[in-house]
mmCIF file with all atom_site columns, C-alpha atoms in Angstrom:
data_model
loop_
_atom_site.group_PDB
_atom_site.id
_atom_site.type_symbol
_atom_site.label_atom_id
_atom_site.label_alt_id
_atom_site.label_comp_id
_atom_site.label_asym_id
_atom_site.label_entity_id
_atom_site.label_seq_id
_atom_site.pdbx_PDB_ins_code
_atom_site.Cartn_x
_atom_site.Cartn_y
_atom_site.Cartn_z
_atom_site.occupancy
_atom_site.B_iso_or_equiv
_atom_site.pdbx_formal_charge
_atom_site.auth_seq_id
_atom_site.auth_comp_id
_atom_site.auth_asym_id
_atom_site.auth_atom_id
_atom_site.pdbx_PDB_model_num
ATOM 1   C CA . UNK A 1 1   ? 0.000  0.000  0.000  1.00 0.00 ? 1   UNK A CA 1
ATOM 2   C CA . UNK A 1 2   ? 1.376  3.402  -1.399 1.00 0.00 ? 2   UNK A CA 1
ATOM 3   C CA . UNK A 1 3   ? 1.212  6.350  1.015  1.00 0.00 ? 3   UNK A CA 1
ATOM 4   C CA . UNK A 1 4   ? -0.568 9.388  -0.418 1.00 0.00 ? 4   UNK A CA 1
ATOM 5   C CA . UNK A 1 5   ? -2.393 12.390 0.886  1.00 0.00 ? 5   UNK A CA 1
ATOM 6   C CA . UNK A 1 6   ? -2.480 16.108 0.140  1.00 0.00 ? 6   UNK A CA 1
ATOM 7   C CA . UNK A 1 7   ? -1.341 18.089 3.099  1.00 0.00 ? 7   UNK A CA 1
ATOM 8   C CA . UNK A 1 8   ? -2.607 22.007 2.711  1.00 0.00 ? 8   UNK A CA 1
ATOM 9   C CA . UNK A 1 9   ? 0.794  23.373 4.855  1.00 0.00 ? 9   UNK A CA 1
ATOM 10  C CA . UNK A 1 10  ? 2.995  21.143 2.009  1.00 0.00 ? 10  UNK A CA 1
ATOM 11  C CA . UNK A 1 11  ? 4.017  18.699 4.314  1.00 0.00 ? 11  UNK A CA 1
ATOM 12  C CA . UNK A 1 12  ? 2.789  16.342 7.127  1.00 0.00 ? 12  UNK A CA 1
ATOM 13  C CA . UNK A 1 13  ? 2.018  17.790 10.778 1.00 0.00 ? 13  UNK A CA 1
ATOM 14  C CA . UNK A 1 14  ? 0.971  15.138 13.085 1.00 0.00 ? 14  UNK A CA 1
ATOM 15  C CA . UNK A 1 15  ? 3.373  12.110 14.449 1.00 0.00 ? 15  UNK A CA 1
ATOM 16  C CA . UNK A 1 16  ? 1.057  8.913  12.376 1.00 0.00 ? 16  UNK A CA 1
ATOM 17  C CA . UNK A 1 17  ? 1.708  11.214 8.997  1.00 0.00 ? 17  UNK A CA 1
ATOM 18  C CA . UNK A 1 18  ? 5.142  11.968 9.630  1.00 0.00 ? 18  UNK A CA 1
ATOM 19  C CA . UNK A 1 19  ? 5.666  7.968  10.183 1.00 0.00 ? 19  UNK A CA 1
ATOM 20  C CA . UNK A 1 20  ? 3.861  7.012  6.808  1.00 0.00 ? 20  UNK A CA 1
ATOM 21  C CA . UNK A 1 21  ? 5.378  9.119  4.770  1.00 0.00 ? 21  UNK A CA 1
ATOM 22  C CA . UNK A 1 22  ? 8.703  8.318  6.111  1.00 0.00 ? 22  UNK A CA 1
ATOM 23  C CA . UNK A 1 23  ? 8.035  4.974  5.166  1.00 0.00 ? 23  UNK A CA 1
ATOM 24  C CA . UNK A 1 24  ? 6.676  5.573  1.999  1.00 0.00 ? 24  UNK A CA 1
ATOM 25  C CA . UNK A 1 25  ? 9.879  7.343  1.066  1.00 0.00 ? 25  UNK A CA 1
ATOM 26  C CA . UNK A 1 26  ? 11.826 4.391  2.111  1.00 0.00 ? 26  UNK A CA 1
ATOM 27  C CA . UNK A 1 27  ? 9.416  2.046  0.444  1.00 0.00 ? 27  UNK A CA 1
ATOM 28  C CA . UNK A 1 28  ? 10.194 3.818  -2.680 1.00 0.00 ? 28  UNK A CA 1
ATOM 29  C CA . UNK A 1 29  ? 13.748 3.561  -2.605 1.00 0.00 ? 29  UNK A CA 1
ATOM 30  C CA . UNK A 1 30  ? 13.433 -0.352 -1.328 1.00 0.00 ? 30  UNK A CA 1
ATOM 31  C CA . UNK A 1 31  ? 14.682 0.292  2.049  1.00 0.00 ? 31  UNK A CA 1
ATOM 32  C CA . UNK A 1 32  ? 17.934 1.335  0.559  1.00 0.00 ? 32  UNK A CA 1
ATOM 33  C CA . UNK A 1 33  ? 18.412 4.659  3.334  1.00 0.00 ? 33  UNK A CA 1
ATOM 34  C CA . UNK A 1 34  ? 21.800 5.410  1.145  1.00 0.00 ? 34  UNK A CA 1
ATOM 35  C CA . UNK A 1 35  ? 19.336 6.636  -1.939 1.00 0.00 ? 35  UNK A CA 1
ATOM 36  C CA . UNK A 1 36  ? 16.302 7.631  0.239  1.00 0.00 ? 36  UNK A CA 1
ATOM 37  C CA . UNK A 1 37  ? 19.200 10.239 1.738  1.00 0.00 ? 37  UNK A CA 1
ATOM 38  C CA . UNK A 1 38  ? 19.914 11.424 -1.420 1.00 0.00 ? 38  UNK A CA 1
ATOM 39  C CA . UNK A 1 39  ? 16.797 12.185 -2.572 1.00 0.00 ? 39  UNK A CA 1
ATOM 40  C CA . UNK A 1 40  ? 15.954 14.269 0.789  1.00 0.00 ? 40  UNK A CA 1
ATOM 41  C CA . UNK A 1 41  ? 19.342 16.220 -0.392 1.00 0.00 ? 41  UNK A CA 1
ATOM 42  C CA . UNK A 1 42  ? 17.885 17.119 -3.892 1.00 0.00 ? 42  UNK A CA 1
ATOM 43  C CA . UNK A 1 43  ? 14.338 18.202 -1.782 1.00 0.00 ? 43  UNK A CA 1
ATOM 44  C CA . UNK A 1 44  ? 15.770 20.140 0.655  1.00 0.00 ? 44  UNK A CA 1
ATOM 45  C CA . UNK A 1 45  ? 17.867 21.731 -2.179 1.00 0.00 ? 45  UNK A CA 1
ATOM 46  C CA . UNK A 1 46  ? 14.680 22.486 -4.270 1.00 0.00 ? 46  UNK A CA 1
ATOM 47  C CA . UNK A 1 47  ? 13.177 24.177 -1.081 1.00 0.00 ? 47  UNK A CA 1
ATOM 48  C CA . UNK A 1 48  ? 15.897 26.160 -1.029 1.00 0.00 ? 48  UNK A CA 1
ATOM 49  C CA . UNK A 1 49  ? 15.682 27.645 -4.160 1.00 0.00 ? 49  UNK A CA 1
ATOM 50  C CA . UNK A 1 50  ? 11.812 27.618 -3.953 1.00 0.00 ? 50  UNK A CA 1
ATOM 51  C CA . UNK A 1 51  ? 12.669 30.150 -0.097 1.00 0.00 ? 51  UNK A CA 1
ATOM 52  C CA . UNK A 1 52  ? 15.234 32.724 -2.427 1.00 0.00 ? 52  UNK A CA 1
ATOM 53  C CA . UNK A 1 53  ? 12.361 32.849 -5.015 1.00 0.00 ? 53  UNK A CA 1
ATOM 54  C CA . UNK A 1 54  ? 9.952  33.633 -2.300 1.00 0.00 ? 54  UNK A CA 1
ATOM 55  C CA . UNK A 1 55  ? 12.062 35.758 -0.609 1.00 0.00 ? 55  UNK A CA 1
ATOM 56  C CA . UNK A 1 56  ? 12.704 37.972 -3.382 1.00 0.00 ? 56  UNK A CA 1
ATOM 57  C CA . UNK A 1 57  ? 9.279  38.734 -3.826 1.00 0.00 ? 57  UNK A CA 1
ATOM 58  C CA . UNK A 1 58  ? 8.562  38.957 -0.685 1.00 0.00 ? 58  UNK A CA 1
ATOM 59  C CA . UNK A 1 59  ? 11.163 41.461 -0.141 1.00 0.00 ? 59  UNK A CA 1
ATOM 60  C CA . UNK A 1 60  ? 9.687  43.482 -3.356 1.00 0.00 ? 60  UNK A CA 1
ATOM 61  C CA . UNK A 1 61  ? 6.193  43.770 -2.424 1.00 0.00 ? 61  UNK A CA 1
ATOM 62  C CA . UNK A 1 62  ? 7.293  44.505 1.617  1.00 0.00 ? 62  UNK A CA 1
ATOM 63  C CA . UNK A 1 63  ? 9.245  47.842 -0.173 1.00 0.00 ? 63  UNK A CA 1
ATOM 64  C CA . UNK A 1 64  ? 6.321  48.441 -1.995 1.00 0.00 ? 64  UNK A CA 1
ATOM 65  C CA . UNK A 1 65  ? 3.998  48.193 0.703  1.00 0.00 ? 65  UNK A CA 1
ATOM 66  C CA . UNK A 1 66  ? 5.780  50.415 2.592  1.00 0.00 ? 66  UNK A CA 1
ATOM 67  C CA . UNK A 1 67  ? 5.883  53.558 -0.037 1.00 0.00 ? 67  UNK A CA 1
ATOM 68  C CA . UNK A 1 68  ? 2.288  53.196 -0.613 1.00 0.00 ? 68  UNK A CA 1
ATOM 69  C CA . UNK A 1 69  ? 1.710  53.147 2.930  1.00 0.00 ? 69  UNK A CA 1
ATOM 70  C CA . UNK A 1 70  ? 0.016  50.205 3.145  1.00 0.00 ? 70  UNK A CA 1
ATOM 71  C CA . UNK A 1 71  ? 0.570  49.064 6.870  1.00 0.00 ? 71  UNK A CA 1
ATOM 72  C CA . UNK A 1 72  ? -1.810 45.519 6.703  1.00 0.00 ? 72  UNK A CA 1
ATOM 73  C CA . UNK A 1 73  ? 0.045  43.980 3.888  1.00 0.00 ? 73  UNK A CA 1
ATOM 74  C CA . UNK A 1 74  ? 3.332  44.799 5.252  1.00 0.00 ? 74  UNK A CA 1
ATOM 75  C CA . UNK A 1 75  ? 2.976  43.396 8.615  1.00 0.00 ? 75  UNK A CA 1
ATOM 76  C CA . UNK A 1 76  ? 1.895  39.876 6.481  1.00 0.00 ? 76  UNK A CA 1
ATOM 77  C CA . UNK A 1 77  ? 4.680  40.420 4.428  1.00 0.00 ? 77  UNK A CA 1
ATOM 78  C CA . UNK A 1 78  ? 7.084  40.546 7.027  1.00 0.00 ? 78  UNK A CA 1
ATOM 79  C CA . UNK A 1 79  ? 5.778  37.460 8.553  1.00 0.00 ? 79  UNK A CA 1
ATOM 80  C CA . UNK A 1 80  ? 6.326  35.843 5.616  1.00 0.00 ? 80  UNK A CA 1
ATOM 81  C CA . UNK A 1 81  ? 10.034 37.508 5.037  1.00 0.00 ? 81  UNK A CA 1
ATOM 82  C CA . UNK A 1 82  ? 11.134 35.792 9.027  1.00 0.00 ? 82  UNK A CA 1
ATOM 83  C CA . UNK A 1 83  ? 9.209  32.690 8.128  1.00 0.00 ? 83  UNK A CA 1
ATOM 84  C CA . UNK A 1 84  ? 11.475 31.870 4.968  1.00 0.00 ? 84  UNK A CA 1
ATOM 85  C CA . UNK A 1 85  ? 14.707 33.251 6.507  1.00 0.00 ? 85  UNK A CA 1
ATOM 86  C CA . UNK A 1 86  ? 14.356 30.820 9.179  1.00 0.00 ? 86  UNK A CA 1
ATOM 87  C CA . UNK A 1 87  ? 15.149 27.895 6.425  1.00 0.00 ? 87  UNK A CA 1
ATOM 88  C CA . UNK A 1 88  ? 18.486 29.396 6.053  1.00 0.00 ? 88  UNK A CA 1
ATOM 89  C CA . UNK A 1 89  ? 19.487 28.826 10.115 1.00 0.00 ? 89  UNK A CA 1
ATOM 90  C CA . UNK A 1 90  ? 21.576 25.696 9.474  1.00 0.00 ? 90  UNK A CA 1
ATOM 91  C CA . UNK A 1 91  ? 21.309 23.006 12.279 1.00 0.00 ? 91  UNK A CA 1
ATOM 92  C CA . UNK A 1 92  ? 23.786 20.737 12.929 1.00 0.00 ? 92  UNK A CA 1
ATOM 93  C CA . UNK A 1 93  ? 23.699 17.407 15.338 1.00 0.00 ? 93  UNK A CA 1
ATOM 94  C CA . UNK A 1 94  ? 26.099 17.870 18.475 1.00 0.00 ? 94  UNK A CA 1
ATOM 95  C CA . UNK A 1 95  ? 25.452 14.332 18.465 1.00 0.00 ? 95  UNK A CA 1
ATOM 96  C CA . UNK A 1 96  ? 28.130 11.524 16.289 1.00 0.00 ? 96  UNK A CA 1
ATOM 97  C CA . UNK A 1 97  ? 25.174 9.346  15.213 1.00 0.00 ? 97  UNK A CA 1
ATOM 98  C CA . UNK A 1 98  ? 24.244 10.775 12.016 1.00 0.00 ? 98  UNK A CA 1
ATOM 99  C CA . UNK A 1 99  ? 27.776 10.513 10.858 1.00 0.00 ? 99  UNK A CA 1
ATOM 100 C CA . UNK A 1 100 ? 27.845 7.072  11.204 1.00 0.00 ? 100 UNK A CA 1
ATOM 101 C CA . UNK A 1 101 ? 23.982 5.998  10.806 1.00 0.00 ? 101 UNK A CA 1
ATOM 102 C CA . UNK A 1 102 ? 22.856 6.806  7.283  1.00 0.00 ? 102 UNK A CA 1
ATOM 103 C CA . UNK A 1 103 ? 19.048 6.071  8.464  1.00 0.00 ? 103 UNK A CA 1
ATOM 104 C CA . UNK A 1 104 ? 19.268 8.417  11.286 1.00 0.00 ? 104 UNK A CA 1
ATOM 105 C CA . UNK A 1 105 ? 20.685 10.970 8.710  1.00 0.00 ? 105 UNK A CA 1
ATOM 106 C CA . UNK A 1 106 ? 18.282 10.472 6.382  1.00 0.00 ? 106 UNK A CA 1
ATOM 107 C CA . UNK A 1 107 ? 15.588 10.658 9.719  1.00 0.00 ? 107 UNK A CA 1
ATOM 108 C CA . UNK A 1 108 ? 17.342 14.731 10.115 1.00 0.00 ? 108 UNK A CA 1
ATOM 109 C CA . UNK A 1 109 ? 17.260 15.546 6.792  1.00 0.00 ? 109 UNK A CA 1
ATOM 110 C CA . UNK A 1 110 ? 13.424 14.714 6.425  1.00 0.00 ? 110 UNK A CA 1
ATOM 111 C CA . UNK A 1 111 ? 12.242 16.715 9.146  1.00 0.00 ? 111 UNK A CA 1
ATOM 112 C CA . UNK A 1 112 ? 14.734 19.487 7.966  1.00 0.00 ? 112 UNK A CA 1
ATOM 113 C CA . UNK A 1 113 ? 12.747 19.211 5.172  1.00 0.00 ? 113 UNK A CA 1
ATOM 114 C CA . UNK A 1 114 ? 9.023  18.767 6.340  1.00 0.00 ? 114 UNK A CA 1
ATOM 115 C CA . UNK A 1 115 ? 9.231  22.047 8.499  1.00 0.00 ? 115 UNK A CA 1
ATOM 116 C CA . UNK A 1 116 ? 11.188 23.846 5.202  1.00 0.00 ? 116 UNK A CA 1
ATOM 117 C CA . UNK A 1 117 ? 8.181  23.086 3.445  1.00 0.00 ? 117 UNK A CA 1
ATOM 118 C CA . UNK A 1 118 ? 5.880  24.404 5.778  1.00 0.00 ? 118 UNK A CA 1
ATOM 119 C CA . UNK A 1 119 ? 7.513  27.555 6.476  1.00 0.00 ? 119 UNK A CA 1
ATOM 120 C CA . UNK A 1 120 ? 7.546  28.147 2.306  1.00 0.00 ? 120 UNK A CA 1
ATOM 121 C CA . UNK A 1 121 ? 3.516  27.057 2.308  1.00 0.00 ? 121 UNK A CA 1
ATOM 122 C CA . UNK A 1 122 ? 2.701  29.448 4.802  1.00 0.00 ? 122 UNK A CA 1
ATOM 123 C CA . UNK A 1 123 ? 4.857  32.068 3.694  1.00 0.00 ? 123 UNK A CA 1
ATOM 124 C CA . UNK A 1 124 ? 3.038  31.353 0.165  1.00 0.00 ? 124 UNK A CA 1
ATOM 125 C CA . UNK A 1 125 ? 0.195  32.115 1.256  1.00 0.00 ? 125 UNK A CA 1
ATOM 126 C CA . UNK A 1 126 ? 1.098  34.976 3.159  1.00 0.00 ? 126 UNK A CA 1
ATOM 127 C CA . UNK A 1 127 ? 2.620  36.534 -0.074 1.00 0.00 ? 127 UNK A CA 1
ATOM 128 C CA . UNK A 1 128 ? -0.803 35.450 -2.013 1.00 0.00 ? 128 UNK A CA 1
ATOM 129 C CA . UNK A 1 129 ? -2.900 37.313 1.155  1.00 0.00 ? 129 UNK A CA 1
ATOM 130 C CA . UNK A 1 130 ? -0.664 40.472 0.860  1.00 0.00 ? 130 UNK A CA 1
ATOM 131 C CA . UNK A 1 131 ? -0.940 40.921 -3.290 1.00 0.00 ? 131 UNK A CA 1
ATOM 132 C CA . UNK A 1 132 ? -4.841 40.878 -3.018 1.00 0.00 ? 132 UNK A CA 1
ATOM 133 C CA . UNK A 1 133 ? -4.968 43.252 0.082  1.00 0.00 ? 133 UNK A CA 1
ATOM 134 C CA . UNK A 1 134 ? -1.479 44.999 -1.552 1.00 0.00 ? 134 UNK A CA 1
ATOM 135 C CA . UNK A 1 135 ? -3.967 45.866 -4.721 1.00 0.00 ? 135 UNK A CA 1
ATOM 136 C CA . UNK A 1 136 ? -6.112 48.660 -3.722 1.00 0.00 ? 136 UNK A CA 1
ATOM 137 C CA . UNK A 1 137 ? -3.593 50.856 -2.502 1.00 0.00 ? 137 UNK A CA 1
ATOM 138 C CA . UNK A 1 138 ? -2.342 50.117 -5.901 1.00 0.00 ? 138 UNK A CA 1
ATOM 139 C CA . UNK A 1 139 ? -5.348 50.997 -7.874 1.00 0.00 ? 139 UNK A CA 1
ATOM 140 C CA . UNK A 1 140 ? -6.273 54.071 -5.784 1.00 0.00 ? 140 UNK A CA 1
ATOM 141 C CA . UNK A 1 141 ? -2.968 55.399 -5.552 1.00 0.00 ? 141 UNK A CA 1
ATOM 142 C CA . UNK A 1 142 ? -2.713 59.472 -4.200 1.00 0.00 ? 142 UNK A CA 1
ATOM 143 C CA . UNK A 1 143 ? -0.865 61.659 -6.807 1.00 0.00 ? 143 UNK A CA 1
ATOM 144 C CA . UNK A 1 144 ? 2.197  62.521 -4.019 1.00 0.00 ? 144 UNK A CA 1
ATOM 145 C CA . UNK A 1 145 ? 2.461  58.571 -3.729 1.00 0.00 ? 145 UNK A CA 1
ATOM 146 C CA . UNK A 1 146 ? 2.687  57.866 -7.275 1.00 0.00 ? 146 UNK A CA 1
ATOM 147 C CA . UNK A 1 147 ? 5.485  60.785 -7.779 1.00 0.00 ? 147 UNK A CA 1
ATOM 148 C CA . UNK A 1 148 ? 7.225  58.847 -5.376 1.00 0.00 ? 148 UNK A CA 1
ATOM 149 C CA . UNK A 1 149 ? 6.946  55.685 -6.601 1.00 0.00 ? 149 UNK A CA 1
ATOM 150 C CA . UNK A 1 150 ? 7.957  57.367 -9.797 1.00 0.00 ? 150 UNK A CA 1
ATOM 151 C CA . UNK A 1 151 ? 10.885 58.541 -9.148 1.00 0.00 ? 151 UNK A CA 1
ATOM 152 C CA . UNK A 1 152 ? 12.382 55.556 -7.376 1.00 0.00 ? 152 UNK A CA 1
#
């Protein structure tokens, strides 16, 4: 039996989830926690570019939401802007095990990577939140604001 479910946040949240999917990884991979590693490598290096592209716009529409003013958006935005720099704070074990235990290895990397892809969901969404509510101080702009913007 294949593992599957959609999870809204992009990745799974409660223990029984986390477990399954685990497993389903491995299952994939035939147990083999050597290539089951490297595929959590190649993930957590997709969420990392997925974070910069995020945080770019993020970053974009904060400096915009600030010249027009727009106080609501901006406090989203810079939710979203502590949310995705968080997936940059490296962690690493004090512990010797995961040097020497690939499946305990591949057990860090996975939750590295479950909470990396909740933190970009969120922040997603936070970013998708903030354009809508970012678009009427856009549309209705005053003339001094728009000068401003302007001349940037």
């Amino acid at each position: 039996m294949n593992y599957h479910r959609n999870f809204i946040l992009g990745g799974p949240i409660r223990e029984a989830d986390k477990k399954a999917f685990k497993e389903s990884i491995l299952k994939r991979f035939d147990g083999n926690a050597r290539e089951a590693q490297a595929f959590m490598i190649n993930e957590a290096d997709r969420q990392m570019t997925k974070a910069n592209g995020l945080l770019g716009c993020a970053s974009i529409l904060a400096a915009l939401s600030f010249f027009v003013n727009a106080k609501e958006p901006l406090v989203l935005l810079i939710i979203a802007l502590l949310l995705l720099v968080t997936n940059f704070y490296s962690k690493w074990s004090v512990r010797t095990e995961p040097l020497t235990n690939l499946e305990l290895d591949f057990d860090l990397t996975y939750h590295i990577c479950i909470n990396r892809s909740i933190f970009n969901n969120v922040s997603a969404f936070l970013l998708f939140i903030s354009i809508i509510w970012l678009v009427p101080y856009l549309v209705f702009l005053k003339k001094e604001t728009a000068l401003r913007l302007h001349y940037l």
